Every structure is written in structure tokens, then in C-alpha cells.
Amino acid sequence: MNTFGAPVVDLWDHAFQRDPYPTFARWHTEAPLMRLRYPDVWVMTRHADVAQALRTPTVYSSAQGIAYRAGGGGSSMVATDDPAHKRLRSILSKEFTPGTVKSLNTRLENVTGQLVDQLEATRSSGGFDFAMLFAEQLPTRVIGEYLGIDPERWNDYRRWSEVFNAAAWVEEPDVQALTVAIEEAVHCFGAAIQQRRELGQDDLISRMVVAMDQQSALSEVEIIDFCSLLMLAGNATTSSVLNHAVLLLLAHPEQLDELRRDSSLIPAAIEEIIRFESPVQGFARRLTVDVEMHGSTMKAGDTVVLMFGAANRDPEVFEDPGRFDIHRDTRRHIGFGSGPHVCLGSWLARAEIRCALEKLIPLMGEWSIDPATVERRLDLPAFRDLISVPVRWTS
């Protein structure tokens, strides 16, 4: 196969990002492994190949970053290999187990209730932007409270997340904005660390400070990196699933009615939303050895994009993958990755989304969306999200 095999696409192309799924369907059959000219990466699309790569970090390394172009992706835990990755994950994973997340239910209920009240308050004006008023706000507030960041910094927190994401993924990052955001975030998190040393609190930063000062398990830089990672990853994934949940359920009213009648179906619906519109479309890895696959040789040092969004639409795994079905068996989806780098905060994201949908679904019968007014984010090829979801109250 020609290593620059057809169909060739620019991963930053807006038409591709608006609807990548026809291209993914062609890649599954015509080019399950292909090399692009720009960026100079291999793209892997079949579920079996992507899943195997995610389970083989000694071959598909994260240590040089997960962005599609060299130099992007930061220095946090997601951009490490063992033994550093295993050490950091073993320390922090206990903060994100299903049991730990369950203890946050009251906090989730309070934050979600406040945001739903804000939506209800727009009845007299006739509508609201769901992305702005709810989907962007929920993960920012939840993670901000969990870390222990002062509420007056939440808007900054969201802004830093946007700048860090852009620096890793947009074609021409704003270096000045990135420098300012890094300085502000380091100052904010550094001050929080010092404050917790003097007076501990019941929050994640306090527990990480204990791990640093009493157990010598973390460094201050690692704490700041992890705070930044939570800020970036937690916002991008959760807001995406919430936005797409509203869009998909209003487009499938019969399934929305089922959820309204039986809320026990919500967890399954969340998994199908994640499969159908994977919030993370794909992350990159760098090869540590040569790999032969589908008649091509990928060389050590090459960059490989593991396309989660394509893998979750693989017809070999999911029958009629372009059909949205809350009753589908989604156990093999990799919307939050797989293997040792599976998303650490996936249970927290699921809990946030579940709590939100339990409160939003009873209201959705009074909502309508004109798809032509929905605005998709088109500058971050690794993430699939909506930046404007105008909703009208119908009664």
C-alpha cells in the first residue's frame, strides 16, 4: 500500500471535523493504517489495532507527548511511561475510584441543581445556550471544588483550560497567551499548595500536599501538573458528552421518552453517547520499535494517531455503528481510552453526566434545537465538542 494512501485528509480540515464518520468508514476498509503528509503521522482506525496499541505502552509510548505534532501535549502524567506513570497513577488513582466518586454525590447534586435553576430562569426570555450555561460550567465547578480552588478563580480555571488545550492542538498556538496562562496557573496552584501546608483542608490539593510532605511521594511540580491535567481533561471530555447528549436525545425523542420513563437506562445511554460521539477522537503515541502492520512498516520514532472515534464506529465490533441506540452493548467502546492510560477521571465524568441527565431529562420535553444554529468546535482535532447549543423553551 502507498504509505500516503487514499483517502488523504488534513486532520485540521473543518469539513472533516464537522463530520469525520464517512471518512472513518472508508478508512476501515480502504486504509486501516495510513500515513499523512501533514501532520507527518500514521493514522490507525480499526478497533482491534487501536485497542492493542493502547494495551502495549512499551511499543506505543506516551513519553514524548500525546499531541499530533511534536512539542505538544505537556509534561503531565498522560505524557509519561512506566515507571513514572505507574508511580503517579498508583498515588492518585484512589481519588477517582467508583467508591470515592460516590462520596461526591451530594456535591454533584448541589452544583447540578444550581445550574438547572439557571436554565429554568431563562423561561421568560425563551431560550439559552446549553453549552455556555451548563455544559461548560458543570465540570469546571465540580473539579474546581474537588481541588479546592476558590470560586472566584473558576473563570480563570476555564480560561487556562482553553489556552492549554489550544497550545497542544491548534495549528498556530498563541505563545503569549500560553505563557501568561502558565504563569497564572503555576502561581494559583503554587499558592494553594503553600496554603494547604499551613492549614490543611478537605480537598484533593490538601491530600496531594500530604503525599508530598509526609510521604515524599509527589513533587510540587507534579502536583501542579496534575491540577493542570484535571483542569484540561476534565473540562474537555465532560462538556462534550453533555452537549452531545442533549443534541442526540432531542434528535431521538423515542429514546428520550424511554429515559424519561425509566431513569435506570441513563448509565447505558451515557456509554452509547460516548461511543457515538467520542469526546476524545484520538491521541498520539511514538513508536519505540519498528512495527509491521497492514503491509506497511512504521519506524521507531514515528508518530501514530490512535483514532478512538473511528475505533468506536468500527462495524466489526459495533453493528450498524452510525445508528444511535441506548440499548446497544457498548462494553468494548474506548471513548475514555484503554489499557494503563485509561482516563483516570472517567468515573467522575460519568457521575457528573449521570447526575446532570437525571435532572435535565424531565425538562427536555420542553426544549427544541434547530441543528442549523449549533456551532461545532473546529480547532482541536483531538476533541469533538460543540461551542454553542442554542435551546428554545417550547412551553
PDB file of N, CA, C and O in Angstrom, residues 94-110 142 145-146 202 207 347-348 351 354:
ATOM      1  N   LYS A  94      -6.580   6.406  43.716  1.00  0.00           N
ATOM      2  CA  LYS A  94      -7.548   6.200  44.804  1.00  0.00           C
ATOM      3  C   LYS A  94      -8.510   7.367  44.954  1.00  0.00           C
ATOM      4  O   LYS A  94      -9.567   7.235  45.583  1.00  0.00           O
ATOM      5  N   GLU A  95      -8.147   8.514  44.371  1.00  0.00           N
ATOM      6  CA  GLU A  95      -9.036   9.678  44.430  1.00  0.00           C
ATOM      7  C   GLU A  95     -10.168   9.601  43.418  1.00  0.00           C
ATOM      8  O   GLU A  95     -11.093  10.415  43.464  1.00  0.00           O
ATOM      9  N   PHE A  96     -10.121   8.608  42.495  1.00  0.00           N
ATOM     10  CA  PHE A  96     -11.096   8.574  41.411  1.00  0.00           C
ATOM     11  C   PHE A  96     -11.718   7.198  41.232  1.00  0.00           C
ATOM     12  O   PHE A  96     -12.156   6.846  40.140  1.00  0.00           O
ATOM     13  N   THR A  97     -11.771   6.407  42.294  1.00  0.00           N
ATOM     14  CA  THR A  97     -12.445   5.117  42.231  1.00  0.00           C
ATOM     15  C   THR A  97     -13.963   5.332  42.258  1.00  0.00           C
ATOM     16  O   THR A  97     -14.440   6.386  42.690  1.00  0.00           O
ATOM     17  N   PRO A  98     -14.749   4.333  41.823  1.00  0.00           N
ATOM     18  CA  PRO A  98     -16.215   4.480  41.912  1.00  0.00           C
ATOM     19  C   PRO A  98     -16.679   4.802  43.331  1.00  0.00           C
ATOM     20  O   PRO A  98     -17.597   5.603  43.519  1.00  0.00           O
ATOM     21  N   GLY A  99     -16.031   4.186  44.344  1.00  0.00           N
ATOM     22  CA  GLY A  99     -16.422   4.458  45.723  1.00  0.00           C
ATOM     23  C   GLY A  99     -16.141   5.887  46.138  1.00  0.00           C
ATOM     24  O   GLY A  99     -16.974   6.545  46.784  1.00  0.00           O
ATOM     25  N   THR A 100     -14.961   6.392  45.770  1.00  0.00           N
ATOM     26  CA  THR A 100     -14.617   7.774  46.102  1.00  0.00           C
ATOM     27  C   THR A 100     -15.550   8.746  45.396  1.00  0.00           C
ATOM     28  O   THR A 100     -16.021   9.723  45.987  1.00  0.00           O
ATOM     29  N   VAL A 101     -15.808   8.483  44.129  1.00  0.00           N
ATOM     30  CA  VAL A 101     -16.698   9.357  43.359  1.00  0.00           C
ATOM     31  C   VAL A 101     -18.101   9.357  43.961  1.00  0.00           C
ATOM     32  O   VAL A 101     -18.772  10.398  44.015  1.00  0.00           O
ATOM     33  N   LYS A 102     -18.554   8.196  44.455  1.00  0.00           N
ATOM     34  CA  LYS A 102     -19.887   8.114  45.058  1.00  0.00           C
ATOM     35  C   LYS A 102     -20.003   9.056  46.253  1.00  0.00           C
ATOM     36  O   LYS A 102     -21.077   9.613  46.514  1.00  0.00           O
ATOM     37  N   SER A 103     -18.897   9.242  46.970  1.00  0.00           N
ATOM     38  CA  SER A 103     -18.924  10.129  48.137  1.00  0.00           C
ATOM     39  C   SER A 103     -19.127  11.590  47.742  1.00  0.00           C
ATOM     40  O   SER A 103     -19.400  12.435  48.594  1.00  0.00           O
ATOM     41  N   LEU A 104     -18.988  11.885  46.441  1.00  0.00           N
ATOM     42  CA  LEU A 104     -19.159  13.254  45.960  1.00  0.00           C
ATOM     43  C   LEU A 104     -20.590  13.543  45.531  1.00  0.00           C
ATOM     44  O   LEU A 104     -20.872  14.634  45.031  1.00  0.00           O
ATOM     45  N   ASN A 105     -21.499  12.570  45.703  1.00  0.00           N
ATOM     46  CA  ASN A 105     -22.866  12.717  45.177  1.00  0.00           C
ATOM     47  C   ASN A 105     -23.553  13.991  45.660  1.00  0.00           C
ATOM     48  O   ASN A 105     -24.216  14.685  44.881  1.00  0.00           O
ATOM     49  N   THR A 106     -23.410  14.298  46.934  1.00  0.00           N
ATOM     50  CA  THR A 106     -24.081  15.500  47.459  1.00  0.00           C
ATOM     51  C   THR A 106     -23.546  16.751  46.786  1.00  0.00           C
ATOM     52  O   THR A 106     -24.312  17.650  46.401  1.00  0.00           O
ATOM     53  N   ARG A 107     -22.229  16.799  46.607  1.00  0.00           N
ATOM     54  CA  ARG A 107     -21.616  17.942  45.932  1.00  0.00           C
ATOM     55  C   ARG A 107     -22.105  18.034  44.493  1.00  0.00           C
ATOM     56  O   ARG A 107     -22.444  19.128  44.006  1.00  0.00           O
ATOM     57  N   LEU A 108     -22.154  16.902  43.802  1.00  0.00           N
ATOM     58  CA  LEU A 108     -22.632  16.894  42.418  1.00  0.00           C
ATOM     59  C   LEU A 108     -24.084  17.355  42.342  1.00  0.00           C
ATOM     60  O   LEU A 108     -24.453  18.132  41.452  1.00  0.00           O
ATOM     61  N   GLU A 109     -24.907  16.869  43.259  1.00  0.00           N
ATOM     62  CA  GLU A 109     -26.319  17.257  43.283  1.00  0.00           C
ATOM     63  C   GLU A 109     -26.468  18.761  43.477  1.00  0.00           C
ATOM     64  O   GLU A 109     -27.278  19.411  42.810  1.00  0.00           O
ATOM     65  N   ASN A 110     -25.681  19.324  44.367  1.00  0.00           N
ATOM     66  CA  ASN A 110     -25.787  20.765  44.649  1.00  0.00           C
ATOM     67  C   ASN A 110     -25.379  21.598  43.444  1.00  0.00           C
ATOM     68  O   ASN A 110     -26.070  22.549  43.059  1.00  0.00           O
ATOM     69  N   VAL A 142     -17.279  21.465  39.400  1.00  0.00           N
ATOM     70  CA  VAL A 142     -17.064  20.222  40.143  1.00  0.00           C
ATOM     71  C   VAL A 142     -15.579  20.003  40.405  1.00  0.00           C
ATOM     72  O   VAL A 142     -15.162  19.726  41.537  1.00  0.00           O
ATOM     73  N   GLU A 145     -14.138  22.671  42.824  1.00  0.00           N
ATOM     74  CA  GLU A 145     -14.470  22.396  44.216  1.00  0.00           C
ATOM     75  C   GLU A 145     -13.680  21.200  44.746  1.00  0.00           C
ATOM     76  O   GLU A 145     -13.212  21.214  45.890  1.00  0.00           O
ATOM     77  N   TYR A 146     -13.525  20.171  43.917  1.00  0.00           N
ATOM     78  CA  TYR A 146     -12.822  18.969  44.360  1.00  0.00           C
ATOM     79  C   TYR A 146     -11.345  19.280  44.650  1.00  0.00           C
ATOM     80  O   TYR A 146     -10.780  18.810  45.635  1.00  0.00           O
ATOM     81  N   ASP A 202     -10.199  19.844  53.430  1.00  0.00           N
ATOM     82  CA  ASP A 202     -10.725  18.572  52.916  1.00  0.00           C
ATOM     83  C   ASP A 202     -10.883  18.689  51.404  1.00  0.00           C
ATOM     84  O   ASP A 202     -11.988  18.836  50.879  1.00  0.00           O
ATOM     85  N   ARG A 207      -4.682  16.676  50.074  1.00  0.00           N
ATOM     86  CA  ARG A 207      -4.225  15.279  50.151  1.00  0.00           C
ATOM     87  C   ARG A 207      -2.958  15.071  49.334  1.00  0.00           C
ATOM     88  O   ARG A 207      -2.096  14.263  49.703  1.00  0.00           O
ATOM     89  N   TRP A 347     -14.692   7.811  35.898  1.00  0.00           N
ATOM     90  CA  TRP A 347     -15.825   7.579  36.799  1.00  0.00           C
ATOM     91  C   TRP A 347     -16.409   8.894  37.297  1.00  0.00           C
ATOM     92  O   TRP A 347     -17.621   9.014  37.481  1.00  0.00           O
ATOM     93  N   LEU A 348     -15.551   9.883  37.504  1.00  0.00           N
ATOM     94  CA  LEU A 348     -16.055  11.197  37.897  1.00  0.00           C
ATOM     95  C   LEU A 348     -16.861  11.807  36.758  1.00  0.00           C
ATOM     96  O   LEU A 348     -17.948  12.362  36.978  1.00  0.00           O
ATOM     97  N   ALA A 351     -20.217  10.153  36.580  1.00  0.00           N
ATOM     98  CA  ALA A 351     -21.089  10.582  37.673  1.00  0.00           C
ATOM     99  C   ALA A 351     -21.660  11.969  37.421  1.00  0.00           C
ATOM    100  O   ALA A 351     -22.849  12.229  37.683  1.00  0.00           O
ATOM    101  N   ARG A 354     -24.290  11.571  34.626  1.00  0.00           N
ATOM    102  CA  ARG A 354     -25.497  10.900  35.123  1.00  0.00           C
ATOM    103  C   ARG A 354     -26.341  11.835  35.965  1.00  0.00           C
ATOM    104  O   ARG A 354     -27.571  11.939  35.781  1.00  0.00           O
TER     105      ARG A 354
END
